[in-house]
Short mmCIF file of C-alpha atoms and ligand atoms in Angstrom, two decimals:
data_model
loop_
_atom_site.label_atom_id
_atom_site.label_comp_id
_atom_site.label_asym_id
_atom_site.label_seq_id
_atom_site.Cartn_x
_atom_site.Cartn_y
_atom_site.Cartn_z
CA MET A 1 -0.22 -0.17 0.23
CA SER A 2 1.68 3.49 -0.90
CA ARG A 3 1.94 5.91 2.07
CA LEU A 4 -0.58 8.94 2.53
CA SER A 5 2.20 12.19 1.07
CA LEU A 6 1.55 15.13 -1.16
CA ARG A 7 1.81 12.58 -4.07
CA THR A 8 -0.40 10.56 -2.93
CA LEU A 9 -2.79 13.38 -1.08
CA ASP A 10 -5.00 13.20 -4.97
CA SER A 11 -5.85 9.93 -4.63
CA VAL A 12 -7.47 10.31 -1.07
CA PRO A 13 -10.98 10.59 -1.66
CA ALA A 14 -12.11 14.01 -1.93
CA PRO A 15 -14.41 15.04 1.69
CA LEU A 16 -10.97 14.32 3.17
CA ARG A 17 -8.44 15.81 2.04
CA PRO A 18 -7.97 19.28 3.72
CA PRO A 19 -9.27 22.21 3.79
CA ILE A 20 -5.89 24.24 2.33
CA ASP A 21 -3.77 23.46 0.23
CA PRO A 22 -0.69 22.71 2.11
CA ARG A 23 1.71 23.31 -1.08
CA GLU A 24 1.22 27.03 -0.80
CA LEU A 25 2.28 27.37 2.81
CA GLY A 26 4.74 29.25 3.98
CA VAL A 27 6.20 28.22 7.65
CA GLY A 28 4.72 31.14 10.29
CA ILE A 29 5.12 28.33 13.24
CA VAL A 30 7.71 26.48 15.17
CA HIS A 31 5.80 23.53 17.70
CA LEU A 32 8.59 21.82 20.08
CA GLY A 33 7.30 18.44 20.67
CA ILE A 34 5.23 17.72 17.93
CA GLY A 35 3.16 14.70 19.23
CA ALA A 36 -0.69 13.55 18.90
CA PHE A 37 -1.59 15.80 21.56
CA HIS A 38 -0.05 18.57 19.27
CA ARG A 39 -1.72 17.91 16.04
CA ALA A 40 -5.04 16.70 17.55
CA HIS A 41 -5.13 20.22 19.13
CA GLN A 42 -3.21 23.52 17.60
CA ALA A 43 -2.42 21.94 14.75
CA ALA A 44 -6.22 21.61 13.89
CA PHE A 45 -6.95 24.64 15.54
CA THR A 46 -4.47 26.53 12.96
CA GLU A 47 -5.43 24.47 10.58
CA ASP A 48 -9.19 26.14 11.41
CA ALA A 49 -7.64 29.90 11.44
CA ILE A 50 -6.03 29.38 8.02
CA VAL A 51 -9.50 28.52 5.89
CA ALA A 52 -11.29 31.73 8.28
CA ALA A 53 -8.16 33.65 7.97
CA GLY A 54 -5.68 33.24 5.45
CA GLY A 55 -2.02 33.20 6.51
CA ASP A 56 1.24 31.95 6.21
CA TRP A 57 1.02 29.55 8.87
CA GLY A 58 2.64 26.45 8.02
CA ILE A 59 3.97 24.70 11.63
CA CYS A 60 7.45 23.02 11.15
CA GLY A 61 7.11 20.59 13.97
CA VAL A 62 10.33 19.17 16.47
CA THR A 63 10.12 16.10 18.16
CA GLU A 64 12.38 15.96 20.92
CA ARG A 65 13.22 12.63 23.12
CA SER A 66 13.18 10.28 19.72
CA ALA A 67 13.39 10.52 15.76
CA ALA A 68 10.33 8.01 15.46
CA VAL A 69 8.26 10.95 14.69
CA VAL A 70 10.52 12.68 11.71
CA ASP A 71 10.01 9.14 10.62
CA GLN A 72 6.15 9.35 10.62
CA LEU A 73 5.95 12.15 9.55
CA ALA A 74 9.21 13.46 6.88
CA PRO A 75 7.79 10.68 4.53
CA GLN A 76 4.69 12.02 4.43
CA ASP A 77 5.22 15.27 4.00
CA GLY A 78 3.69 15.98 7.80
CA LEU A 79 0.72 15.37 6.64
CA TYR A 80 -0.86 13.16 8.93
CA THR A 81 -5.24 12.14 9.56
CA LEU A 82 -7.49 13.29 12.63
CA ALA A 83 -9.81 10.31 13.40
CA GLN A 84 -11.92 12.60 15.42
CA ARG A 85 -14.07 9.40 17.99
CA GLY A 86 -17.51 10.04 18.96
CA ALA A 87 -20.85 9.13 20.11
CA ASP A 88 -22.24 10.50 16.52
CA GLY A 89 -19.44 7.29 14.62
CA GLU A 90 -16.18 8.54 13.21
CA ARG A 91 -14.77 11.70 11.50
CA LEU A 92 -11.49 11.54 9.14
CA ARG A 93 -9.53 14.89 7.98
CA VAL A 94 -5.98 14.90 6.58
CA ALA A 95 -4.73 17.48 8.16
CA GLY A 96 -2.20 20.06 5.39
CA ALA A 97 -1.37 22.47 8.78
CA VAL A 98 2.76 20.51 9.69
CA ARG A 99 4.92 21.54 6.91
CA GLU A 100 8.08 20.15 8.33
CA VAL A 101 9.31 17.93 11.10
CA LEU A 102 12.91 17.81 13.00
CA PHE A 103 14.42 16.20 15.53
CA ALA A 104 16.16 18.48 17.80
CA ARG A 105 18.67 16.61 18.94
CA ALA A 106 20.10 15.29 14.90
CA ASP A 107 19.74 19.43 13.55
CA HIS A 108 20.57 21.73 16.58
CA GLU A 109 20.90 24.28 13.65
CA GLY A 110 18.03 23.75 11.57
CA LEU A 111 15.34 24.38 15.10
CA LEU A 112 18.45 27.31 15.39
CA SER A 113 17.64 29.05 12.08
CA ARG A 114 13.88 28.63 12.09
CA ILE A 115 13.19 30.11 14.96
CA ALA A 116 15.69 32.99 13.54
CA ASP A 117 13.17 32.93 10.55
CA GLU A 118 11.53 36.28 10.12
CA ALA A 119 8.21 34.37 8.91
CA VAL A 120 8.14 33.13 11.77
CA HIS A 121 6.44 35.25 14.23
CA LEU A 122 5.25 31.88 16.91
CA ILE A 123 6.61 28.93 19.11
CA THR A 124 4.71 26.91 21.09
CA LEU A 125 5.22 23.90 22.70
CA THR A 126 3.67 20.89 23.79
CA VAL A 127 6.56 18.88 26.07
CA SER A 128 4.12 17.61 28.65
CA GLU A 129 5.21 17.80 32.08
CA LYS A 130 8.56 17.09 32.68
CA GLY A 131 9.73 18.84 30.02
CA TYR A 132 10.39 21.94 32.14
CA ARG A 133 12.87 20.42 34.47
CA TYR A 134 12.16 22.98 36.74
CA ASP A 135 10.83 22.84 40.56
CA ALA A 136 7.55 23.08 40.64
CA THR A 137 7.91 24.47 44.17
CA THR A 138 9.57 27.07 43.50
CA GLY A 139 9.36 27.99 39.91
CA ARG A 140 12.95 27.61 39.52
CA LEU A 141 15.64 25.79 36.98
CA ARG A 142 16.26 22.40 38.53
CA THR A 143 19.93 23.42 37.61
CA ASP A 144 20.89 20.45 39.26
CA ASP A 145 19.25 18.14 36.44
CA PRO A 146 22.11 16.77 34.10
CA GLY A 147 20.77 18.30 30.82
CA VAL A 148 19.81 21.70 32.35
CA ALA A 149 22.94 21.63 34.08
CA ALA A 150 24.87 20.34 30.41
CA ASP A 151 22.97 22.98 28.09
CA LEU A 152 24.07 25.94 30.99
CA SER A 153 27.74 24.93 29.72
CA GLY A 154 27.63 25.28 26.55
CA GLY A 155 26.59 21.89 25.47
CA GLY A 156 24.00 20.62 22.97
CA PRO A 157 21.52 22.44 24.05
CA SER A 158 19.49 19.24 24.71
CA THR A 159 16.71 21.08 26.96
CA VAL A 160 13.90 22.43 25.74
CA ILE A 161 14.54 25.75 27.67
CA GLY A 162 18.22 25.28 26.55
CA GLN A 163 16.48 25.08 22.60
CA LEU A 164 14.28 28.13 23.45
CA VAL A 165 17.22 30.54 24.59
CA ALA A 166 19.14 29.53 22.07
CA GLY A 167 16.82 30.00 19.25
CA LEU A 168 15.93 33.02 20.78
CA GLU A 169 19.29 34.61 20.48
CA ALA A 170 19.79 33.33 17.06
CA ARG A 171 17.11 35.21 16.61
CA ARG A 172 17.93 38.38 18.57
CA ARG A 173 21.51 38.56 16.66
CA ALA A 174 20.04 38.08 13.07
CA HIS A 175 17.37 40.74 13.70
CA GLY A 176 15.52 40.47 16.36
CA ALA A 177 11.94 40.81 15.38
CA PRO A 178 9.84 39.92 17.90
CA ILE A 179 8.06 36.33 18.50
CA SER A 180 5.83 34.92 21.28
CA VAL A 181 5.86 31.53 22.94
CA VAL A 182 3.07 29.82 23.93
CA CYS A 183 2.70 26.77 26.55
CA CYS A 184 0.35 24.74 26.04
CA ASP A 185 1.51 22.23 28.80
CA ASN A 186 -1.09 21.41 31.43
CA LEU A 187 1.02 23.77 34.05
CA PRO A 188 -0.76 25.88 36.23
CA ASP A 189 -0.11 29.94 34.94
CA ASN A 190 2.40 28.08 31.67
CA GLY A 191 3.61 31.34 30.28
CA ARG A 192 4.46 32.58 33.89
CA VAL A 193 6.19 29.55 34.18
CA LEU A 194 8.19 29.23 30.92
CA ALA A 195 8.63 32.68 30.83
CA GLY A 196 10.35 32.42 34.06
CA LEU A 197 12.29 29.75 32.16
CA VAL A 198 13.26 31.07 29.89
CA ARG A 199 14.69 34.27 31.77
CA GLU A 200 16.40 32.34 34.12
CA PHE A 201 17.94 29.97 31.84
CA ALA A 202 19.29 33.27 29.12
CA GLN A 203 20.94 35.58 32.72
CA ARG A 204 22.71 32.51 33.43
CA THR A 205 24.58 31.78 30.15
CA ALA A 206 24.15 35.74 28.73
CA ASP A 207 26.41 37.30 31.69
CA GLY A 208 24.63 40.54 31.54
CA GLY A 209 24.76 40.24 27.70
CA GLU A 210 21.53 41.72 25.55
CA LEU A 211 19.49 38.76 25.48
CA PRO A 212 17.44 39.35 29.16
CA ALA A 213 16.74 42.75 27.95
CA TRP A 214 15.56 41.96 24.06
CA ILE A 215 13.22 38.71 25.84
CA ASP A 216 11.90 41.83 28.21
CA SER A 217 11.49 44.39 25.15
CA SER A 218 10.38 42.24 22.12
CA VAL A 219 9.19 38.36 23.81
CA ARG A 220 6.05 37.61 24.82
CA PHE A 221 4.60 33.67 26.47
CA PRO A 222 0.72 33.95 27.30
CA SER A 223 -0.85 31.67 28.94
CA THR A 224 -3.28 29.28 26.96
CA MET A 225 -5.30 26.11 28.61
CA VAL A 226 -5.39 22.98 26.25
CA ASP A 227 -8.42 20.13 25.93
CA ARG A 228 -8.24 17.79 23.97
CA ILE A 229 -8.25 13.67 25.15
CA THR A 230 -5.61 11.97 22.33
CA PRO A 231 -5.37 8.57 23.04
CA ALA A 232 -1.91 7.05 21.75
CA ALA A 233 -3.39 5.79 18.31
CA THR A 234 -2.82 1.96 18.30
CA ALA A 235 -1.49 -0.69 15.39
CA GLY A 236 -5.21 -1.24 15.10
CA ASP A 237 -6.34 2.62 14.48
CA ARG A 238 -3.40 2.55 12.15
CA ALA A 239 -5.24 -0.35 9.70
CA GLN A 240 -8.33 0.84 9.92
CA ILE A 241 -7.81 4.18 8.62
CA ALA A 242 -5.40 3.33 6.31
CA ALA A 243 -8.67 1.14 4.87
CA ALA A 244 -10.93 4.33 4.34
CA LEU A 245 -8.56 6.40 3.58
CA GLY A 246 -6.40 3.95 0.67
CA LEU A 247 -3.35 4.27 1.67
CA GLU A 248 -1.07 3.91 4.96
CA ASP A 249 -0.42 6.38 7.13
CA ARG A 250 2.01 6.10 10.27
CA GLY A 251 1.00 9.38 11.37
CA ALA A 252 -2.71 8.99 12.30
CA VAL A 253 -3.95 10.92 15.43
CA ILE A 254 -7.15 9.72 17.20
CA THR A 255 -8.95 11.86 18.92
CA GLU A 256 -12.75 12.96 20.76
CA PRO A 257 -14.53 15.71 19.13
CA PHE A 258 -14.31 18.02 21.80
CA ARG A 259 -11.23 20.71 22.07
CA GLN A 260 -10.85 23.38 23.69
CA TRP A 261 -7.81 25.96 24.17
CA VAL A 262 -8.44 29.32 25.77
CA ILE A 263 -5.51 31.69 25.09
CA GLU A 264 -4.29 35.10 26.77
CA ASP A 265 -4.41 37.79 24.49
CA ASP A 266 -0.57 39.10 24.38
CA PHE A 267 1.49 38.61 21.59
CA ALA A 268 4.55 39.97 20.38
CA ALA A 269 3.80 39.61 16.67
CA PRO A 270 0.86 38.41 14.53
CA ARG A 271 -0.58 35.17 15.17
CA PRO A 272 -3.93 33.05 13.23
CA ALA A 273 -7.02 34.07 13.89
CA TRP A 274 -7.50 31.33 16.55
CA GLU A 275 -10.33 32.66 17.91
CA LEU A 276 -12.25 31.99 14.97
CA ALA A 277 -11.36 28.62 15.07
CA GLY A 278 -13.04 28.50 18.06
CA ALA A 279 -10.21 29.39 20.45
CA ILE A 280 -11.51 31.56 23.62
CA THR A 281 -8.93 34.88 23.54
CA THR A 282 -9.04 36.59 27.55
CA ASP A 283 -6.92 38.89 29.62
CA ASP A 284 -6.93 36.34 32.15
CA VAL A 285 -7.09 32.41 31.51
CA ARG A 286 -5.99 31.40 35.31
CA PRO A 287 -9.49 30.57 35.91
CA TYR A 288 -10.07 28.31 32.85
CA GLU A 289 -6.36 26.62 33.71
CA ARG A 290 -7.22 25.87 37.53
CA LEU A 291 -10.62 24.28 36.51
CA LYS A 292 -9.68 21.81 34.37
CA ILE A 293 -6.17 20.79 35.88
CA ARG A 294 -7.85 20.23 39.58
CA LEU A 295 -11.26 19.21 38.29
CA LEU A 296 -10.34 17.53 34.38
CA ASN A 297 -6.85 16.23 34.89
CA GLY A 298 -7.27 15.67 38.62
CA CYS A 299 -9.98 12.84 37.92
CA HIS A 300 -7.87 12.20 34.96
CA SER A 301 -5.53 11.17 37.02
CA THR A 302 -7.12 9.45 39.89
CA VAL A 303 -9.27 7.15 36.87
CA ALA A 304 -6.18 6.20 36.26
CA TYR A 305 -4.44 5.06 39.19
CA LEU A 306 -7.97 3.52 40.42
CA GLY A 307 -8.36 2.24 37.35
CA ALA A 308 -5.10 0.32 36.64
CA LEU A 309 -5.10 -0.94 40.25
CA ALA A 310 -8.51 -2.18 39.12
CA ASP A 311 -7.40 -4.20 36.65
CA GLN A 312 -8.93 -1.57 34.29
CA GLU A 313 -6.89 -1.23 31.05
CA LEU A 314 -9.14 1.61 29.64
CA VAL A 315 -10.61 4.61 31.04
CA SER A 316 -14.31 4.35 29.42
CA ASP A 317 -13.77 0.48 30.95
CA ALA A 318 -12.96 1.94 34.47
CA LEU A 319 -16.14 4.37 33.61
CA ALA A 320 -18.46 1.31 32.70
CA PRO A 321 -21.93 1.79 34.74
CA GLY A 322 -21.29 -0.81 37.63
CA MET A 323 -18.11 0.34 38.16
CA PRO A 324 -17.56 2.82 41.72
CA PHE A 325 -15.18 5.44 39.84
CA ALA A 326 -17.73 7.74 38.33
CA ALA A 327 -18.82 8.28 41.29
CA VAL A 328 -16.19 9.00 42.65
CA LEU A 329 -14.46 11.26 40.29
CA GLY A 330 -17.65 13.11 40.79
CA GLU A 331 -17.67 13.67 44.57
CA LEU A 332 -13.41 14.39 43.57
CA MET A 333 -15.08 17.40 41.44
CA ASP A 334 -17.73 18.82 43.22
CA ARG A 335 -16.58 18.46 47.27
CA ASP A 336 -12.90 18.89 46.73
CA ALA A 337 -11.39 20.83 43.28
CA ALA A 338 -14.66 22.63 42.89
CA PRO A 339 -14.83 24.74 45.99
CA THR A 340 -10.71 25.64 45.69
CA VAL A 341 -11.69 27.36 42.03
CA VAL A 342 -13.53 30.55 40.83
CA ALA A 343 -15.02 29.60 37.09
CA PRO A 344 -14.92 32.58 34.85
CA ALA A 345 -18.39 34.55 34.80
CA GLY A 346 -21.24 32.73 33.94
CA PHE A 347 -19.45 29.22 33.89
CA ASP A 348 -21.54 26.35 34.33
CA LEU A 349 -19.78 24.06 36.54
CA THR A 350 -22.79 21.19 36.95
CA ALA A 351 -22.40 21.11 32.86
CA TYR A 352 -18.53 21.23 32.82
CA GLU A 353 -18.76 18.26 35.06
CA ALA A 354 -21.06 15.97 33.64
CA GLU A 355 -18.92 16.43 30.13
CA VAL A 356 -15.98 15.47 32.29
CA LEU A 357 -16.80 12.18 32.83
CA GLU A 358 -19.05 11.83 29.86
CA ARG A 359 -16.11 12.44 27.46
CA PHE A 360 -13.81 9.97 30.06
CA ALA A 361 -16.57 7.49 28.95
CA ASN A 362 -16.35 7.40 25.65
CA PRO A 363 -15.40 4.04 24.90
CA ALA A 364 -14.06 4.64 20.76
CA LEU A 365 -11.35 6.98 22.25
CA ARG A 366 -9.37 3.42 24.12
CA HIS A 367 -7.34 5.85 26.58
CA ARG A 368 -4.81 3.12 28.47
CA THR A 369 -5.05 3.82 31.77
CA LEU A 370 -1.22 3.04 32.17
CA GLN A 371 -0.76 6.40 29.55
CA ILE A 372 -2.37 8.45 31.89
CA ALA A 373 -0.80 6.85 35.15
CA MET A 374 2.92 8.16 33.46
CA ASP A 375 4.74 10.78 34.93
CA GLY A 376 2.70 10.97 38.27
CA SER A 377 5.37 12.74 39.88
CA GLN A 378 5.49 15.66 37.30
CA LYS A 379 1.69 15.96 37.10
CA LEU A 380 0.28 15.21 41.21
CA PRO A 381 1.29 18.53 42.72
CA GLN A 382 -1.32 20.66 40.01
CA ARG A 383 -3.47 18.21 39.46
CA LEU A 384 -4.34 17.08 43.46
CA LEU A 385 -2.15 18.32 45.84
CA ASP A 386 -2.96 21.92 44.89
CA THR A 387 -7.08 20.57 46.22
CA VAL A 388 -6.06 18.81 48.96
CA ARG A 389 -3.68 21.62 50.84
CA GLU A 390 -6.21 24.39 50.09
CA ARG A 391 -8.56 22.09 51.56
CA ARG A 392 -6.91 21.61 54.25
CA ARG A 393 -6.10 25.25 54.24
CA ALA A 394 -10.55 25.30 54.74
CA GLY A 395 -10.69 22.61 57.47
CA ALA A 396 -11.88 20.76 55.30
CA GLU A 397 -10.67 16.04 54.73
CA PRO A 398 -10.65 15.59 50.53
CA VAL A 399 -11.00 12.37 50.91
CA PHE A 400 -11.62 11.62 46.90
CA ALA A 401 -8.62 14.44 45.79
CA ALA A 402 -6.33 12.14 49.20
CA LEU A 403 -7.78 8.92 47.58
CA GLY A 404 -6.14 9.72 44.12
CA VAL A 405 -3.22 10.28 46.42
CA ALA A 406 -3.47 7.26 47.79
CA ALA A 407 -4.06 5.45 44.65
CA TRP A 408 -0.46 6.82 43.41
CA MET A 409 1.13 5.57 45.98
CA ARG A 410 -0.46 2.72 45.93
CA PHE A 411 0.65 2.11 42.46
CA VAL A 412 4.05 3.29 43.10
CA SER A 413 4.32 1.30 46.06
CA ALA A 414 2.90 -1.75 45.45
CA ARG A 415 3.73 -1.95 40.98
CA ARG A 416 1.00 -4.97 40.76
CA SER A 417 -2.62 -4.15 40.27
CA ASP A 418 -4.97 -6.18 42.43
CA GLY A 419 -5.60 -8.68 40.21
CA GLY A 420 -2.13 -10.06 39.90
CA ARG A 421 -0.80 -7.80 36.66
CA GLU A 422 2.79 -6.25 37.25
CA LEU A 423 2.32 -2.13 36.96
CA THR A 424 4.84 -0.27 35.81
CA VAL A 425 6.43 2.99 36.78
CA ASP A 426 6.99 5.25 33.90
CA ASP A 427 7.53 8.49 35.74
CA PRO A 428 11.30 10.56 35.65
CA LEU A 429 11.59 10.30 39.93
CA ALA A 430 11.05 6.51 38.92
CA GLY A 431 14.08 5.85 40.47
CA ARG A 432 14.26 7.87 43.59
CA ILE A 433 11.38 6.73 44.39
CA GLY A 434 11.91 3.07 44.54
CA ALA A 435 14.97 4.37 46.66
CA ARG A 436 13.45 5.88 48.86
CA LEU A 437 10.10 3.17 49.37
CA ASP A 438 13.32 0.63 49.16
CA GLY A 439 10.53 -2.10 48.55
CA ARG A 440 8.22 -1.35 51.88
CA GLU A 441 5.03 -1.98 50.75
CA ASP A 442 3.25 -0.87 54.32
CA PRO A 443 1.18 1.94 54.32
CA PRO A 444 2.70 3.97 57.32
CA ALA A 445 6.17 4.11 55.55
CA VAL A 446 4.88 3.91 52.03
CA VAL A 447 3.29 7.91 52.82
CA ASP A 448 5.91 8.84 55.42
CA ARG A 449 8.57 7.88 52.79
CA LEU A 450 6.70 9.45 49.52
CA LEU A 451 5.36 12.60 51.95
CA SER A 452 9.42 13.19 53.07
CA MET A 453 9.77 13.54 48.89
CA ARG A 454 10.24 17.34 48.30
CA GLU A 455 10.09 16.70 45.11
CA ILE A 456 6.28 16.53 44.64
CA PHE A 457 5.10 17.38 48.76
CA ASP A 458 5.80 21.08 50.06
CA ASP A 459 6.30 21.26 53.50
CA GLU A 460 2.96 22.24 54.51
CA LEU A 461 1.72 19.06 52.80
CA ALA A 462 4.22 16.73 54.56
CA GLY A 463 3.74 18.27 58.15
CA ASP A 464 -0.32 17.57 57.63
CA ALA A 465 -0.68 14.89 60.62
CA GLY A 466 -3.95 14.80 59.89
CA LEU A 467 -3.46 14.54 55.59
CA ARG A 468 -1.29 12.00 57.06
CA ALA A 469 -3.41 10.08 58.61
CA LEU A 470 -6.71 10.28 56.02
CA LEU A 471 -3.74 8.76 53.59
CA VAL A 472 -2.68 5.89 55.93
CA GLU A 473 -6.02 5.24 56.65
CA LEU A 474 -6.87 5.19 52.23
CA LEU A 475 -3.98 3.63 51.21
CA GLY A 476 -4.19 1.02 54.47
CA ARG A 477 -7.63 0.37 52.31
CA LEU A 478 -6.59 -0.11 49.19
CA ALA A 479 -3.86 -2.64 49.64
CA ARG A 480 -6.56 -4.67 51.83
CA ASP A 481 -9.73 -4.28 49.96
CA GLY A 482 -8.73 -3.35 46.80
CA ALA A 483 -9.06 -0.42 44.76
CA ARG A 484 -12.52 -0.87 43.40
CA ARG A 485 -14.43 -1.84 46.64
CA THR A 486 -12.56 1.32 48.17
CA ALA A 487 -14.25 3.32 46.18
CA ALA A 488 -17.62 1.27 46.24
CA ARG A 489 -17.60 1.52 50.53
CA LEU A 490 -15.88 5.81 49.98
CA ILE A 491 -19.21 6.42 48.06
CA GLY A 492 -21.44 3.68 49.96
C1 LIG B 1 -3.95 13.26 30.61
C2 LIG B 1 -3.78 14.66 29.13
O1 LIG B 1 -2.62 11.68 29.84
C3 LIG B 1 -2.46 12.53 30.86
O2 LIG B 1 -2.05 12.75 32.03
O3 LIG B 1 -4.56 14.00 31.63
O4 LIG B 1 -3.44 13.88 28.84
C4 LIG B 1 -5.69 15.01 29.18
O5 LIG B 1 -6.27 14.01 28.22
C5 LIG B 1 -5.06 15.87 28.17
O6 LIG B 1 -5.53 17.16 29.16
C6 LIG B 1 -6.80 16.21 27.80
O7 LIG B 1 -6.94 17.42 27.39
#
């Protein structure tokens, strides 16, 4: 079977072809971290914005950790199929906004010259929580991280922040045209966090040079809230899409119909008319951001650990009727997370909560609990621990958010499901967590040892005796009764 590419595009059924002409599109955006999420989210918004208002907003997608995406997309001239799966079936469309792909580690010069290109006005990022290499409790760069340290001493650059600073310096030297850097990861205050890291790195390397001042005057870092559930595509998905397309597509992406992007309208240079594609522009993203991270992502991580412990491969299975987990997530949102957020004016929180559960239950998505369980140490602080801390300050006992934390503790300490299946801890801190636990599985020891990890739990949480008791109790129940029965009793 031939492969999808510009050459074969004409053989794709007409309604499935991109609504723009990819051949005509110049590159205006450099995107760091071109995984499935970017292709389902910002690339889709960008393509629709081009349809609505034009502009040379083609994307140069940069892959950070492996060349796999280059192997998928370069032979396809950046084309890939977006398969949107909802209750009313599947909608396929070939997406055309990605115009080139490069592997940062293999082509530093290519990356720097793209960032320095005057036709480029935006750098967007989806490099996941761990890509920022920062300490979530202080917002500072982790200079003890070997990659950061190597970049600071003039290597690579191999880290995202190192690449950004090197690219911005190349741009300043070339012509100094303003540019916006848009973080699209699930971090609170993501634009401000990223700006802080870039400034800190620039100050450490530029030695009083002109870069920090140029960044202050010519670069903006708007915050954004992004939302679209995008599970990893499987070989089965690719085979099914190939059958519909009549072409092989190694870059196909599966996603849900829902998509949301809330963007702080603070740009240094032109941008696509994303609002014409449905994005919300605002001067304060924070209410949306907190809401999404604490309700949706907090629930996602909780159902990932509880579901994996209960031998549920898919989120939709864990939330099927008869399972207790949907009710647990409802309580988590209602009782624990919602009281800690201030919803944007006119926002219907009850409808939002119902929609989150409905989206998670979408059986066509086949989202694996283990995919979401990855990188827990990087996700827990903003997804669950901020909620727990705020509820404790208000004198409450956030049982359901604590259950999510306890389920993570059970997951990383037992490393097997209730049915005896092996569970792998895929996390940048996996080694440190394993060393700290040292094989202990008894609840008080597990709770104390994990609470003592300052990379995850701050002093306030670690010193809260009431919280410790709650976690010991919940972890004890998970170990004794299993995730399913523990959840059922809590909602009983
Ligand atoms: C998920 C998110 O993998 C995860 O940790 O919680 O990727 C989630 O699917 C997205 O944030 C939805 O917008």
